[in-house]
PDB file of C-alpha atoms in Angstrom:
ATOM      1  CA  UNK A 257     115.419  91.299  90.378  1.00  0.00           C
ATOM      2  CA  UNK A 258     116.377  93.839  87.748  1.00  0.00           C
ATOM      3  CA  UNK A 259     120.026  93.854  86.653  1.00  0.00           C
ATOM      4  CA  UNK A 260     122.098  97.058  86.810  1.00  0.00           C
ATOM      5  CA  UNK A 261     122.343  97.100  82.988  1.00  0.00           C
ATOM      6  CA  UNK A 262     118.577  96.706  82.541  1.00  0.00           C
ATOM      7  CA  UNK A 263     117.952  99.408  85.144  1.00  0.00           C
ATOM      8  CA  UNK A 264     120.313 101.820  83.362  1.00  0.00           C
ATOM      9  CA  UNK A 265     118.626 101.067  80.032  1.00  0.00           C
ATOM     10  CA  UNK A 266     115.144 101.745  81.411  1.00  0.00           C
ATOM     11  CA  UNK A 267     116.168 104.969  83.156  1.00  0.00           C
ATOM     12  CA  UNK A 268     117.862 106.209  79.970  1.00  0.00           C
ATOM     13  CA  UNK A 269     114.726 105.457  77.948  1.00  0.00           C
ATOM     14  CA  UNK A 270     112.471 107.304  80.390  1.00  0.00           C
ATOM     15  CA  UNK A 271     114.900 110.223  80.679  1.00  0.00           C
ATOM     16  CA  UNK A 272     114.779 110.658  76.908  1.00  0.00           C
ATOM     17  CA  UNK A 273     110.985 110.296  76.926  1.00  0.00           C
ATOM     18  CA  UNK A 274     110.518 112.973  79.615  1.00  0.00           C
ATOM     19  CA  UNK A 275     113.041 115.414  78.125  1.00  0.00           C
ATOM     20  CA  UNK A 276     111.545 118.871  78.047  1.00  0.00           C
ATOM     21  CA  UNK A 277     108.505 118.077  80.184  1.00  0.00           C
ATOM     22  CA  UNK A 278     107.402 121.083  82.216  1.00  0.00           C
ATOM     23  CA  UNK A 279     106.812 118.767  85.196  1.00  0.00           C
ATOM     24  CA  UNK A 280     109.362 115.927  85.211  1.00  0.00           C
ATOM     25  CA  UNK A 281     108.405 112.618  86.876  1.00  0.00           C
ATOM     26  CA  UNK A 282     109.118 112.243  90.580  1.00  0.00           C
ATOM     27  CA  UNK A 283     111.529 109.598  91.845  1.00  0.00           C
ATOM     28  CA  UNK A 284     108.579 107.368  92.794  1.00  0.00           C
ATOM     29  CA  UNK A 285     106.866 107.783  89.410  1.00  0.00           C
ATOM     30  CA  UNK A 286     110.128 107.004  87.638  1.00  0.00           C
ATOM     31  CA  UNK A 287     110.714 103.879  89.754  1.00  0.00           C
ATOM     32  CA  UNK A 288     107.141 102.703  89.103  1.00  0.00           C
ATOM     33  CA  UNK A 289     107.489 103.160  85.340  1.00  0.00           C
ATOM     34  CA  UNK A 290     110.811 101.277  85.333  1.00  0.00           C
ATOM     35  CA  UNK A 291     109.249  98.452  87.350  1.00  0.00           C
ATOM     36  CA  UNK A 292     106.185  98.102  85.109  1.00  0.00           C
ATOM     37  CA  UNK A 293     108.253  98.050  81.916  1.00  0.00           C
ATOM     38  CA  UNK A 294     110.598  95.471  83.487  1.00  0.00           C
ATOM     39  CA  UNK A 295     107.682  93.279  84.617  1.00  0.00           C
ATOM     40  CA  UNK A 296     106.051  93.411  81.175  1.00  0.00           C
ATOM     41  CA  UNK A 297     109.269  92.391  79.418  1.00  0.00           C
ATOM     42  CA  UNK A 298     109.644  89.439  81.784  1.00  0.00           C
ATOM     43  CA  UNK A 299     106.006  88.266  81.493  1.00  0.00           C
ATOM     44  CA  UNK A 300     105.456  87.965  85.253  1.00  0.00           C
ATOM     45  CA  UNK A 301     102.365  86.155  86.570  1.00  0.00           C
ATOM     46  CA  UNK A 302     101.523  88.614  89.343  1.00  0.00           C
ATOM     47  CA  UNK A 303     102.379  92.244  89.968  1.00  0.00           C
ATOM     48  CA  UNK A 304     101.935  93.496  93.535  1.00  0.00           C
ATOM     49  CA  UNK A 305     102.092  97.292  93.785  1.00  0.00           C
ATOM     50  CA  UNK A 306     102.286  99.012  97.144  1.00  0.00           C
ATOM     51  CA  UNK A 307     101.131 102.617  97.224  1.00  0.00           C
ATOM     52  CA  UNK A 308     103.843 105.127  98.011  1.00  0.00           C
ATOM     53  CA  UNK A 309     101.630 107.595  99.870  1.00  0.00           C
ATOM     54  CA  UNK A 310      97.906 107.318 100.582  1.00  0.00           C
ATOM     55  CA  UNK A 311      96.183 105.920  97.512  1.00  0.00           C
ATOM     56  CA  UNK A 312      93.762 108.302  95.816  1.00  0.00           C
ATOM     57  CA  UNK A 313      96.483 110.445  94.222  1.00  0.00           C
ATOM     58  CA  UNK A 314      99.269 107.850  94.293  1.00  0.00           C
ATOM     59  CA  UNK A 315     100.957 106.933  91.006  1.00  0.00           C
ATOM     60  CA  UNK A 316     100.180 103.241  91.537  1.00  0.00           C
ATOM     61  CA  UNK A 317      96.452 104.054  91.449  1.00  0.00           C
ATOM     62  CA  UNK A 318      96.732 104.907  87.743  1.00  0.00           C
ATOM     63  CA  UNK A 319      97.504 101.242  87.006  1.00  0.00           C
ATOM     64  CA  UNK A 320      94.502  98.971  86.223  1.00  0.00           C
ATOM     65  CA  UNK A 321      94.099  96.365  88.967  1.00  0.00           C
ATOM     66  CA  UNK A 322      92.391  93.021  89.480  1.00  0.00           C
ATOM     67  CA  UNK A 323      92.046  93.453  93.252  1.00  0.00           C
ATOM     68  CA  UNK A 324      92.632  96.086  95.951  1.00  0.00           C
ATOM     69  CA  UNK A 325      94.158  95.056  99.294  1.00  0.00           C
ATOM     70  CA  UNK A 326      94.012  97.187 102.465  1.00  0.00           C
ATOM     71  CA  UNK A 327      96.352  96.406 105.355  1.00  0.00           C
ATOM     72  CA  UNK A 328      95.635  97.877 108.828  1.00  0.00           C
ATOM     73  CA  UNK A 329      95.365 101.672 108.604  1.00  0.00           C
ATOM     74  CA  UNK A 330      96.862 103.952 111.263  1.00  0.00           C
ATOM     75  CA  UNK A 331      97.744 107.632 111.624  1.00  0.00           C
ATOM     76  CA  UNK A 332     100.641 108.526 109.323  1.00  0.00           C
ATOM     77  CA  UNK A 333     101.562 111.262 106.821  1.00  0.00           C
ATOM     78  CA  UNK A 334      98.828 113.437 108.343  1.00  0.00           C
ATOM     79  CA  UNK A 335     100.208 116.566 106.676  1.00  0.00           C
ATOM     80  CA  UNK A 336      99.175 115.017 103.333  1.00  0.00           C
ATOM     81  CA  UNK A 337      96.349 112.571 104.083  1.00  0.00           C
ATOM     82  CA  UNK A 338      94.258 114.155 106.849  1.00  0.00           C
ATOM     83  CA  UNK A 339      94.137 114.522 110.617  1.00  0.00           C
ATOM     84  CA  UNK A 340      91.796 111.637 111.456  1.00  0.00           C
ATOM     85  CA  UNK A 341      91.773 107.899 110.813  1.00  0.00           C
ATOM     86  CA  UNK A 342      88.600 108.332 108.763  1.00  0.00           C
ATOM     87  CA  UNK A 343      90.161 110.991 106.513  1.00  0.00           C
ATOM     88  CA  UNK A 344      93.236 108.835 105.957  1.00  0.00           C
ATOM     89  CA  UNK A 345      91.037 105.791 105.314  1.00  0.00           C
ATOM     90  CA  UNK A 346      89.156 107.705 102.603  1.00  0.00           C
ATOM     91  CA  UNK A 347      92.442 108.437 100.817  1.00  0.00           C
ATOM     92  CA  UNK A 348      93.571 104.816 101.090  1.00  0.00           C
ATOM     93  CA  UNK A 349      90.215 103.218 100.247  1.00  0.00           C
ATOM     94  CA  UNK A 350      90.285 105.138  96.950  1.00  0.00           C
ATOM     95  CA  UNK A 351      92.450 102.337  95.511  1.00  0.00           C
ATOM     96  CA  UNK A 352      89.263 100.195  95.362  1.00  0.00           C
ATOM     97  CA  UNK A 353      88.387  99.829  91.678  1.00  0.00           C
ATOM     98  CA  UNK A 354      84.797  99.888  90.373  1.00  0.00           C
ATOM     99  CA  UNK A 355      83.458  96.369  89.921  1.00  0.00           C
ATOM    100  CA  UNK A 356      86.694  94.705  91.092  1.00  0.00           C
ATOM    101  CA  UNK A 357      87.013  92.757  94.360  1.00  0.00           C
ATOM    102  CA  UNK A 358      88.681  94.189  97.454  1.00  0.00           C
ATOM    103  CA  UNK A 359      90.089  92.635 100.621  1.00  0.00           C
ATOM    104  CA  UNK A 360      90.769  94.335 103.938  1.00  0.00           C
ATOM    105  CA  UNK A 361      92.380  93.366 107.193  1.00  0.00           C
ATOM    106  CA  UNK A 362      90.361  93.879 110.386  1.00  0.00           C
ATOM    107  CA  UNK A 363      90.255  97.661 110.896  1.00  0.00           C
ATOM    108  CA  UNK A 364      89.302 100.285 113.480  1.00  0.00           C
ATOM    109  CA  UNK A 365      85.455 100.666 113.343  1.00  0.00           C
ATOM    110  CA  UNK A 366      85.630 104.161 111.856  1.00  0.00           C
ATOM    111  CA  UNK A 367      88.089 102.990 109.199  1.00  0.00           C
ATOM    112  CA  UNK A 368      85.960  99.932 108.398  1.00  0.00           C
ATOM    113  CA  UNK A 369      82.894 102.125 107.878  1.00  0.00           C
ATOM    114  CA  UNK A 370      84.783 104.218 105.284  1.00  0.00           C
ATOM    115  CA  UNK A 371      86.093 101.135 103.470  1.00  0.00           C
ATOM    116  CA  UNK A 372      82.664  99.462 103.411  1.00  0.00           C
ATOM    117  CA  UNK A 373      80.996 102.634 102.124  1.00  0.00           C
ATOM    118  CA  UNK A 374      83.622 103.067  99.376  1.00  0.00           C
ATOM    119  CA  UNK A 375      83.342  99.418  98.313  1.00  0.00           C
ATOM    120  CA  UNK A 376      79.550  99.671  98.212  1.00  0.00           C
ATOM    121  CA  UNK A 377      79.609 102.883  96.139  1.00  0.00           C
ATOM    122  CA  UNK A 378      82.010 101.274  93.670  1.00  0.00           C
ATOM    123  CA  UNK A 379      80.161  97.939  93.602  1.00  0.00           C
ATOM    124  CA  UNK A 380      83.294  96.164  94.782  1.00  0.00           C
ATOM    125  CA  UNK A 381      82.742  92.800  96.516  1.00  0.00           C
ATOM    126  CA  UNK A 382      84.564  93.306  99.851  1.00  0.00           C
ATOM    127  CA  UNK A 383      86.019  90.540 102.012  1.00  0.00           C
ATOM    128  CA  UNK A 384      87.369  90.969 105.555  1.00  0.00           C
ATOM    129  CA  UNK A 385      90.376  88.690 106.142  1.00  0.00           C
ATOM    130  CA  UNK A 386      90.688  87.266 109.661  1.00  0.00           C
ATOM    131  CA  UNK A 387      93.308  84.876 111.000  1.00  0.00           C
ATOM    132  CA  UNK A 388      91.961  81.715 112.605  1.00  0.00           C
ATOM    133  CA  UNK A 389      93.330  78.386 113.798  1.00  0.00           C
ATOM    134  CA  UNK A 390      93.648  77.243 110.155  1.00  0.00           C
ATOM    135  CA  UNK A 391      95.897  80.183 109.206  1.00  0.00           C
ATOM    136  CA  UNK A 392      99.506  78.952 108.838  1.00  0.00           C
ATOM    137  CA  UNK A 393     101.980  80.523 111.258  1.00  0.00           C
ATOM    138  CA  UNK A 394     104.564  82.596 109.346  1.00  0.00           C
ATOM    139  CA  UNK A 395     108.239  82.657 110.277  1.00  0.00           C
ATOM    140  CA  UNK A 396     107.951  86.354 111.197  1.00  0.00           C
ATOM    141  CA  UNK A 397     107.365  87.006 114.916  1.00  0.00           C
ATOM    142  CA  UNK A 398     104.293  88.831 116.229  1.00  0.00           C
ATOM    143  CA  UNK A 399     100.559  88.130 116.188  1.00  0.00           C
ATOM    144  CA  UNK A 400     100.095  90.844 113.538  1.00  0.00           C
ATOM    145  CA  UNK A 401     102.087  88.779 111.038  1.00  0.00           C
ATOM    146  CA  UNK A 402      99.491  86.021 111.257  1.00  0.00           C
ATOM    147  CA  UNK A 403      96.868  88.621 110.358  1.00  0.00           C
ATOM    148  CA  UNK A 404      99.068  89.709 107.445  1.00  0.00           C
ATOM    149  CA  UNK A 405      99.314  86.079 106.326  1.00  0.00           C
ATOM    150  CA  UNK A 406      95.521  85.756 106.432  1.00  0.00           C
ATOM    151  CA  UNK A 407      95.221  88.913 104.308  1.00  0.00           C
ATOM    152  CA  UNK A 408      97.662  87.550 101.706  1.00  0.00           C
ATOM    153  CA  UNK A 409      95.936  84.153 101.552  1.00  0.00           C
ATOM    154  CA  UNK A 410      92.471  85.693 101.220  1.00  0.00           C
ATOM    155  CA  UNK A 411      93.776  87.851  98.370  1.00  0.00           C
ATOM    156  CA  UNK A 412      95.096  84.778  96.564  1.00  0.00           C
ATOM    157  CA  UNK A 413      91.786  83.007  97.140  1.00  0.00           C
ATOM    158  CA  UNK A 414      89.846  85.887  95.590  1.00  0.00           C
ATOM    159  CA  UNK A 415      92.195  85.729  92.581  1.00  0.00           C
ATOM    160  CA  UNK A 416      91.501  81.976  92.302  1.00  0.00           C
ATOM    161  CA  UNK A 417      95.218  81.342  92.807  1.00  0.00           C
ATOM    162  CA  UNK A 418      95.302  80.001  96.358  1.00  0.00           C
ATOM    163  CA  UNK A 419      98.006  77.356  96.857  1.00  0.00           C
ATOM    164  CA  UNK A 420      97.277  74.168  98.758  1.00  0.00           C
ATOM    165  CA  UNK A 421      97.333  74.434 102.574  1.00  0.00           C
ATOM    166  CA  UNK A 422     100.638  72.525 102.713  1.00  0.00           C
ATOM    167  CA  UNK A 423     102.252  74.771 100.059  1.00  0.00           C
ATOM    168  CA  UNK A 424     100.998  77.919 101.804  1.00  0.00           C
ATOM    169  CA  UNK A 425     102.345  76.718 105.168  1.00  0.00           C
ATOM    170  CA  UNK A 426     105.731  75.795 103.652  1.00  0.00           C
ATOM    171  CA  UNK A 427     106.139  79.184 101.987  1.00  0.00           C
ATOM    172  CA  UNK A 428     105.003  81.233 105.001  1.00  0.00           C
ATOM    173  CA  UNK A 429     107.434  79.289 107.193  1.00  0.00           C
ATOM    174  CA  UNK A 430     110.307  80.696 105.093  1.00  0.00           C
ATOM    175  CA  UNK A 431     109.238  84.342 104.810  1.00  0.00           C
ATOM    176  CA  UNK A 432     111.970  86.935 105.388  1.00  0.00           C
ATOM    177  CA  UNK A 433     111.253  90.647 105.844  1.00  0.00           C
ATOM    178  CA  UNK A 434     114.300  92.881 106.387  1.00  0.00           C
ATOM    179  CA  UNK A 435     113.719  95.602 108.945  1.00  0.00           C
ATOM    180  CA  UNK A 436     110.632  94.020 110.516  1.00  0.00           C
ATOM    181  CA  UNK A 437     111.738  92.556 113.843  1.00  0.00           C
ATOM    182  CA  UNK A 438     114.798  91.295 111.988  1.00  0.00           C
ATOM    183  CA  UNK A 439     117.169  89.402 114.289  1.00  0.00           C
ATOM    184  CA  UNK A 440     120.913  89.553 113.675  1.00  0.00           C
ATOM    185  CA  UNK A 441     123.272  87.078 115.319  1.00  0.00           C
ATOM    186  CA  UNK A 442     126.515  89.030 114.892  1.00  0.00           C
ATOM    187  CA  UNK A 443     126.251  91.390 116.612  1.00  0.00           C
ATOM    188  CA  UNK A 444     123.150  90.268 118.521  1.00  0.00           C
ATOM    189  CA  UNK A 445     120.448  92.868 117.916  1.00  0.00           C
ATOM    190  CA  UNK A 446     116.934  93.323 116.553  1.00  0.00           C
ATOM    191  CA  UNK A 447     116.179  95.764 113.720  1.00  0.00           C
ATOM    192  CA  UNK A 448     112.710  97.229 113.261  1.00  0.00           C
ATOM    193  CA  UNK A 449     111.697 100.116 111.021  1.00  0.00           C
ATOM    194  CA  UNK A 450     108.801 101.251 113.255  1.00  0.00           C
ATOM    195  CA  UNK A 451     108.439 104.979 112.532  1.00  0.00           C
ATOM    196  CA  UNK A 452     104.951 105.921 113.728  1.00  0.00           C
ATOM    197  CA  UNK A 453     102.720 105.250 116.732  1.00  0.00           C
ATOM    198  CA  UNK A 454     100.848 102.351 115.106  1.00  0.00           C
ATOM    199  CA  UNK A 455     104.091 100.580 114.126  1.00  0.00           C
ATOM    200  CA  UNK A 456     105.579 101.310 117.567  1.00  0.00           C
ATOM    201  CA  UNK A 457     102.622  99.577 119.247  1.00  0.00           C
ATOM    202  CA  UNK A 458     103.108  96.521 117.041  1.00  0.00           C
ATOM    203  CA  UNK A 459     106.837  96.534 117.825  1.00  0.00           C
ATOM    204  CA  UNK A 460     106.216  96.841 121.592  1.00  0.00           C
ATOM    205  CA  UNK A 461     103.718  93.978 121.509  1.00  0.00           C
ATOM    206  CA  UNK A 462     106.107  91.743 119.556  1.00  0.00           C
ATOM    207  CA  UNK A 463     109.041  92.619 121.849  1.00  0.00           C
ATOM    208  CA  UNK A 464     106.995  91.600 124.908  1.00  0.00           C
ATOM    209  CA  UNK A 465     106.232  88.262 123.221  1.00  0.00           C
ATOM    210  CA  UNK A 466     109.829  87.586 122.185  1.00  0.00           C
ATOM    211  CA  UNK A 467     111.608  89.047 125.254  1.00  0.00           C
ATOM    212  CA  UNK A 468     109.087  88.637 128.085  1.00  0.00           C
ATOM    213  CA  UNK A 469     109.948  90.686 131.167  1.00  0.00           C
ATOM    214  CA  UNK A 470     113.066  92.245 129.558  1.00  0.00           C
ATOM    215  CA  UNK A 471     113.670  95.840 128.501  1.00  0.00           C
ATOM    216  CA  UNK A 472     115.770  96.891 125.498  1.00  0.00           C
ATOM    217  CA  UNK A 473     118.845  99.017 125.014  1.00  0.00           C
ATOM    218  CA  UNK A 474     117.256 101.067 122.218  1.00  0.00           C
ATOM    219  CA  UNK A 475     119.399 102.613 119.481  1.00  0.00           C
ATOM    220  CA  UNK A 476     117.021 105.322 118.322  1.00  0.00           C
ATOM    221  CA  UNK A 477     116.692 107.939 115.592  1.00  0.00           C
ATOM    222  CA  UNK A 478     113.540 109.270 113.953  1.00  0.00           C
ATOM    223  CA  UNK A 479     112.584 111.717 111.216  1.00  0.00           C
ATOM    224  CA  UNK A 480     111.547 115.119 112.546  1.00  0.00           C
ATOM    225  CA  UNK A 481     108.336 115.036 110.483  1.00  0.00           C
ATOM    226  CA  UNK A 482     107.046 111.962 112.344  1.00  0.00           C
ATOM    227  CA  UNK A 483     104.839 112.096 115.458  1.00  0.00           C
ATOM    228  CA  UNK A 484     107.697 111.297 117.817  1.00  0.00           C
ATOM    229  CA  UNK A 485     105.861 112.517 120.945  1.00  0.00           C
ATOM    230  CA  UNK A 486     103.224 109.838 120.417  1.00  0.00           C
ATOM    231  CA  UNK A 487     105.827 107.112 119.807  1.00  0.00           C
ATOM    232  CA  UNK A 488     107.834 107.778 122.972  1.00  0.00           C
ATOM    233  CA  UNK A 489     105.352 106.521 125.615  1.00  0.00           C
ATOM    234  CA  UNK A 490     104.779 103.362 123.563  1.00  0.00           C
ATOM    235  CA  UNK A 491     108.492 102.593 123.201  1.00  0.00           C
ATOM    236  CA  UNK A 492     109.088 103.540 126.853  1.00  0.00           C
ATOM    237  CA  UNK A 493     107.190 100.351 127.835  1.00  0.00           C
ATOM    238  CA  UNK A 494     109.997  98.199 126.381  1.00  0.00           C
ATOM    239  CA  UNK A 495     113.043 100.467 126.738  1.00  0.00           C
ATOM    240  CA  UNK A 496     115.551 100.397 129.591  1.00  0.00           C
ATOM    241  CA  UNK A 497     118.162 102.658 127.944  1.00  0.00           C
ATOM    242  CA  UNK A 498     117.896 105.168 125.070  1.00  0.00           C
ATOM    243  CA  UNK A 499     120.936 105.533 122.807  1.00  0.00           C
ATOM    244  CA  UNK A 500     120.378 108.500 120.474  1.00  0.00           C
ATOM    245  CA  UNK A 501     122.465 108.457 117.308  1.00  0.00           C
ATOM    246  CA  UNK A 502     122.870 110.591 114.162  1.00  0.00           C
ATOM    247  CA  UNK A 503     121.858 109.385 110.668  1.00  0.00           C
ATOM    248  CA  UNK A 504     122.883 110.330 107.156  1.00  0.00           C
ATOM    249  CA  UNK A 505     119.377 111.572 106.299  1.00  0.00           C
ATOM    250  CA  UNK A 506     118.790 115.339 106.653  1.00  0.00           C
ATOM    251  CA  UNK A 507     115.242 114.573 107.858  1.00  0.00           C
ATOM    252  CA  UNK A 508     116.410 112.995 111.143  1.00  0.00           C
ATOM    253  CA  UNK A 509     115.706 115.013 114.307  1.00  0.00           C
ATOM    254  CA  UNK A 510     118.983 116.092 115.984  1.00  0.00           C
ATOM    255  CA  UNK A 511     119.830 113.999 119.057  1.00  0.00           C
ATOM    256  CA  UNK A 512     119.765 117.020 121.385  1.00  0.00           C
ATOM    257  CA  UNK A 513     116.182 117.864 120.381  1.00  0.00           C
ATOM    258  CA  UNK A 514     115.216 114.230 120.756  1.00  0.00           C
ATOM    259  CA  UNK A 515     116.750 114.144 124.240  1.00  0.00           C
ATOM    260  CA  UNK A 516     114.662 117.180 125.229  1.00  0.00           C
ATOM    261  CA  UNK A 517     111.484 115.354 124.137  1.00  0.00           C
ATOM    262  CA  UNK A 518     112.492 112.265 126.089  1.00  0.00           C
ATOM    263  CA  UNK A 519     113.257 114.390 129.141  1.00  0.00           C
ATOM    264  CA  UNK A 520     109.691 115.739 129.106  1.00  0.00           C
ATOM    265  CA  UNK A 521     108.315 112.210 129.454  1.00  0.00           C
ATOM    266  CA  UNK A 522     110.730 110.787 132.079  1.00  0.00           C
ATOM    267  CA  UNK A 523     111.869 107.878 129.997  1.00  0.00           C
ATOM    268  CA  UNK A 524     114.880 106.721 132.008  1.00  0.00           C
ATOM    269  CA  UNK A 525     118.592 106.816 131.037  1.00  0.00           C
ATOM    270  CA  UNK A 526     119.276 108.715 127.801  1.00  0.00           C
ATOM    271  CA  UNK A 527     122.685 108.700 126.101  1.00  0.00           C
ATOM    272  CA  UNK A 528     123.609 111.004 123.212  1.00  0.00           C
ATOM    273  CA  UNK A 529     126.283 109.659 120.853  1.00  0.00           C
ATOM    274  CA  UNK A 530     128.263 111.625 118.287  1.00  0.00           C
ATOM    275  CA  UNK A 531     128.343 108.721 115.843  1.00  0.00           C
ATOM    276  CA  UNK A 532     126.371 105.597 115.017  1.00  0.00           C
ATOM    277  CA  UNK A 533     129.314 103.224 115.725  1.00  0.00           C
ATOM    278  CA  UNK A 534     129.713 104.761 119.212  1.00  0.00           C
ATOM    279  CA  UNK A 535     126.006 104.396 119.947  1.00  0.00           C
ATOM    280  CA  UNK A 536     125.885 100.799 118.736  1.00  0.00           C
ATOM    281  CA  UNK A 537     128.981  99.870 120.725  1.00  0.00           C
ATOM    282  CA  UNK A 538     127.563 101.429 123.902  1.00  0.00           C
ATOM    283  CA  UNK A 539     124.243  99.621 123.472  1.00  0.00           C
ATOM    284  CA  UNK A 540     125.968  96.281 122.868  1.00  0.00           C
ATOM    285  CA  UNK A 541     127.999  96.806 126.064  1.00  0.00           C
ATOM    286  CA  UNK A 542     124.737  97.013 128.006  1.00  0.00           C
ATOM    287  CA  UNK A 543     123.399  93.889 129.773  1.00  0.00           C
ATOM    288  CA  UNK A 544     120.079  94.508 127.982  1.00  0.00           C
ATOM    289  CA  UNK A 545     119.151  93.002 124.590  1.00  0.00           C
ATOM    290  CA  UNK A 546     119.692  95.570 121.824  1.00  0.00           C
ATOM    291  CA  UNK A 547     116.952  96.984 119.577  1.00  0.00           C
ATOM    292  CA  UNK A 548     117.440  99.518 116.767  1.00  0.00           C
ATOM    293  CA  UNK A 549     114.240 101.301 115.706  1.00  0.00           C
ATOM    294  CA  UNK A 550     112.587 104.600 114.814  1.00  0.00           C
ATOM    295  CA  UNK A 551     113.557 105.045 111.168  1.00  0.00           C
ATOM    296  CA  UNK A 552     114.352 103.011 108.080  1.00  0.00           C
ATOM    297  CA  UNK A 553     117.170 105.504 107.450  1.00  0.00           C
ATOM    298  CA  UNK A 554     118.727 104.326 110.718  1.00  0.00           C
ATOM    299  CA  UNK A 555     118.425 100.688 109.640  1.00  0.00           C
ATOM    300  CA  UNK A 556     120.059 101.477 106.303  1.00  0.00           C
ATOM    301  CA  UNK A 557     122.968 103.185 108.044  1.00  0.00           C
ATOM    302  CA  UNK A 558     123.312 100.286 110.481  1.00  0.00           C
ATOM    303  CA  UNK A 559     123.342  97.660 107.745  1.00  0.00           C
ATOM    304  CA  UNK A 560     125.959  99.601 105.802  1.00  0.00           C
ATOM    305  CA  UNK A 561     128.060  99.888 108.977  1.00  0.00           C
ATOM    306  CA  UNK A 562     127.811  96.176 109.772  1.00  0.00           C
ATOM    307  CA  UNK A 563     128.657  95.190 106.188  1.00  0.00           C
ATOM    308  CA  UNK A 564     131.493  97.726 105.978  1.00  0.00           C
ATOM    309  CA  UNK A 565     129.723  99.086 102.889  1.00  0.00           C
ATOM    310  CA  UNK A 566     129.505 102.623 101.585  1.00  0.00           C
ATOM    311  CA  UNK A 567     126.137 104.338 101.914  1.00  0.00           C
ATOM    312  CA  UNK A 568     125.087 107.519 100.152  1.00  0.00           C
ATOM    313  CA  UNK A 569     122.731 109.854 101.978  1.00  0.00           C
ATOM    314  CA  UNK A 570     119.310 110.619 100.536  1.00  0.00           C
ATOM    315  CA  UNK A 571     116.686 113.302 101.037  1.00  0.00           C
ATOM    316  CA  UNK A 572     113.908 110.878  99.999  1.00  0.00           C
TER     317      UNK A 572
END
């Protein structure tokens, strides 16, 4: 982890470097440059870069890579990446580097065709990672996390850095991922940053595994630029009560508009709360297990509330 002093030093250096540029770096480009300089100074063994948006035009794609890794691709950021899975896959598959290996999770057939064609055109040896009975079970709930584990292990194998089966199992048994079906004991609730239809389906599937036969009291907020209409019927399968709350982000859809969308789809009881503490308290008073989902902004606000910490709003 970078220290506050090192972070300030790097930002100051880059600010001076970019002084007077007609097009200053974006927040993401700045963060990437800080990270790469920090990693170089600390002589790390591996650098794992996750694209910010798409892949073809993403800042991370300017960095030379030893391997490209493609997790399951769904519909998201369509205003930037395209209206179909195949169009989005073309943007994301563009991270495959000529002559370098690539690894993909099992994909939708149309997506797989795009990835295979891109890998072939770039002479990239492509491997499809599949979980099997030998894949260690990670500590994270949900069948999809076993697929994610298989993808990570296959990547390490292709880099000739695969740990022993016992080491891999020990590490995966201790994995923590904040905001991905994260269980809190006090108060008892589950946090999940699902913010599109694909993520909502994964969340619904995991909820049914972890809470069989039980519906959730859902504390819900979502960004207005997401495909909320498509998320609602998926979340309706696991939701007994909807508790709509405000967030500090200006991108969040107002609760009244959200309630109108829910009303169109006959989702069951919907409660509008004027504040996040009120919504959380009402959900916790329900006999149903509590789930907070729909936006990572919501999860950030909730964590700040539970830790009694200050949180600054962001337009990111």
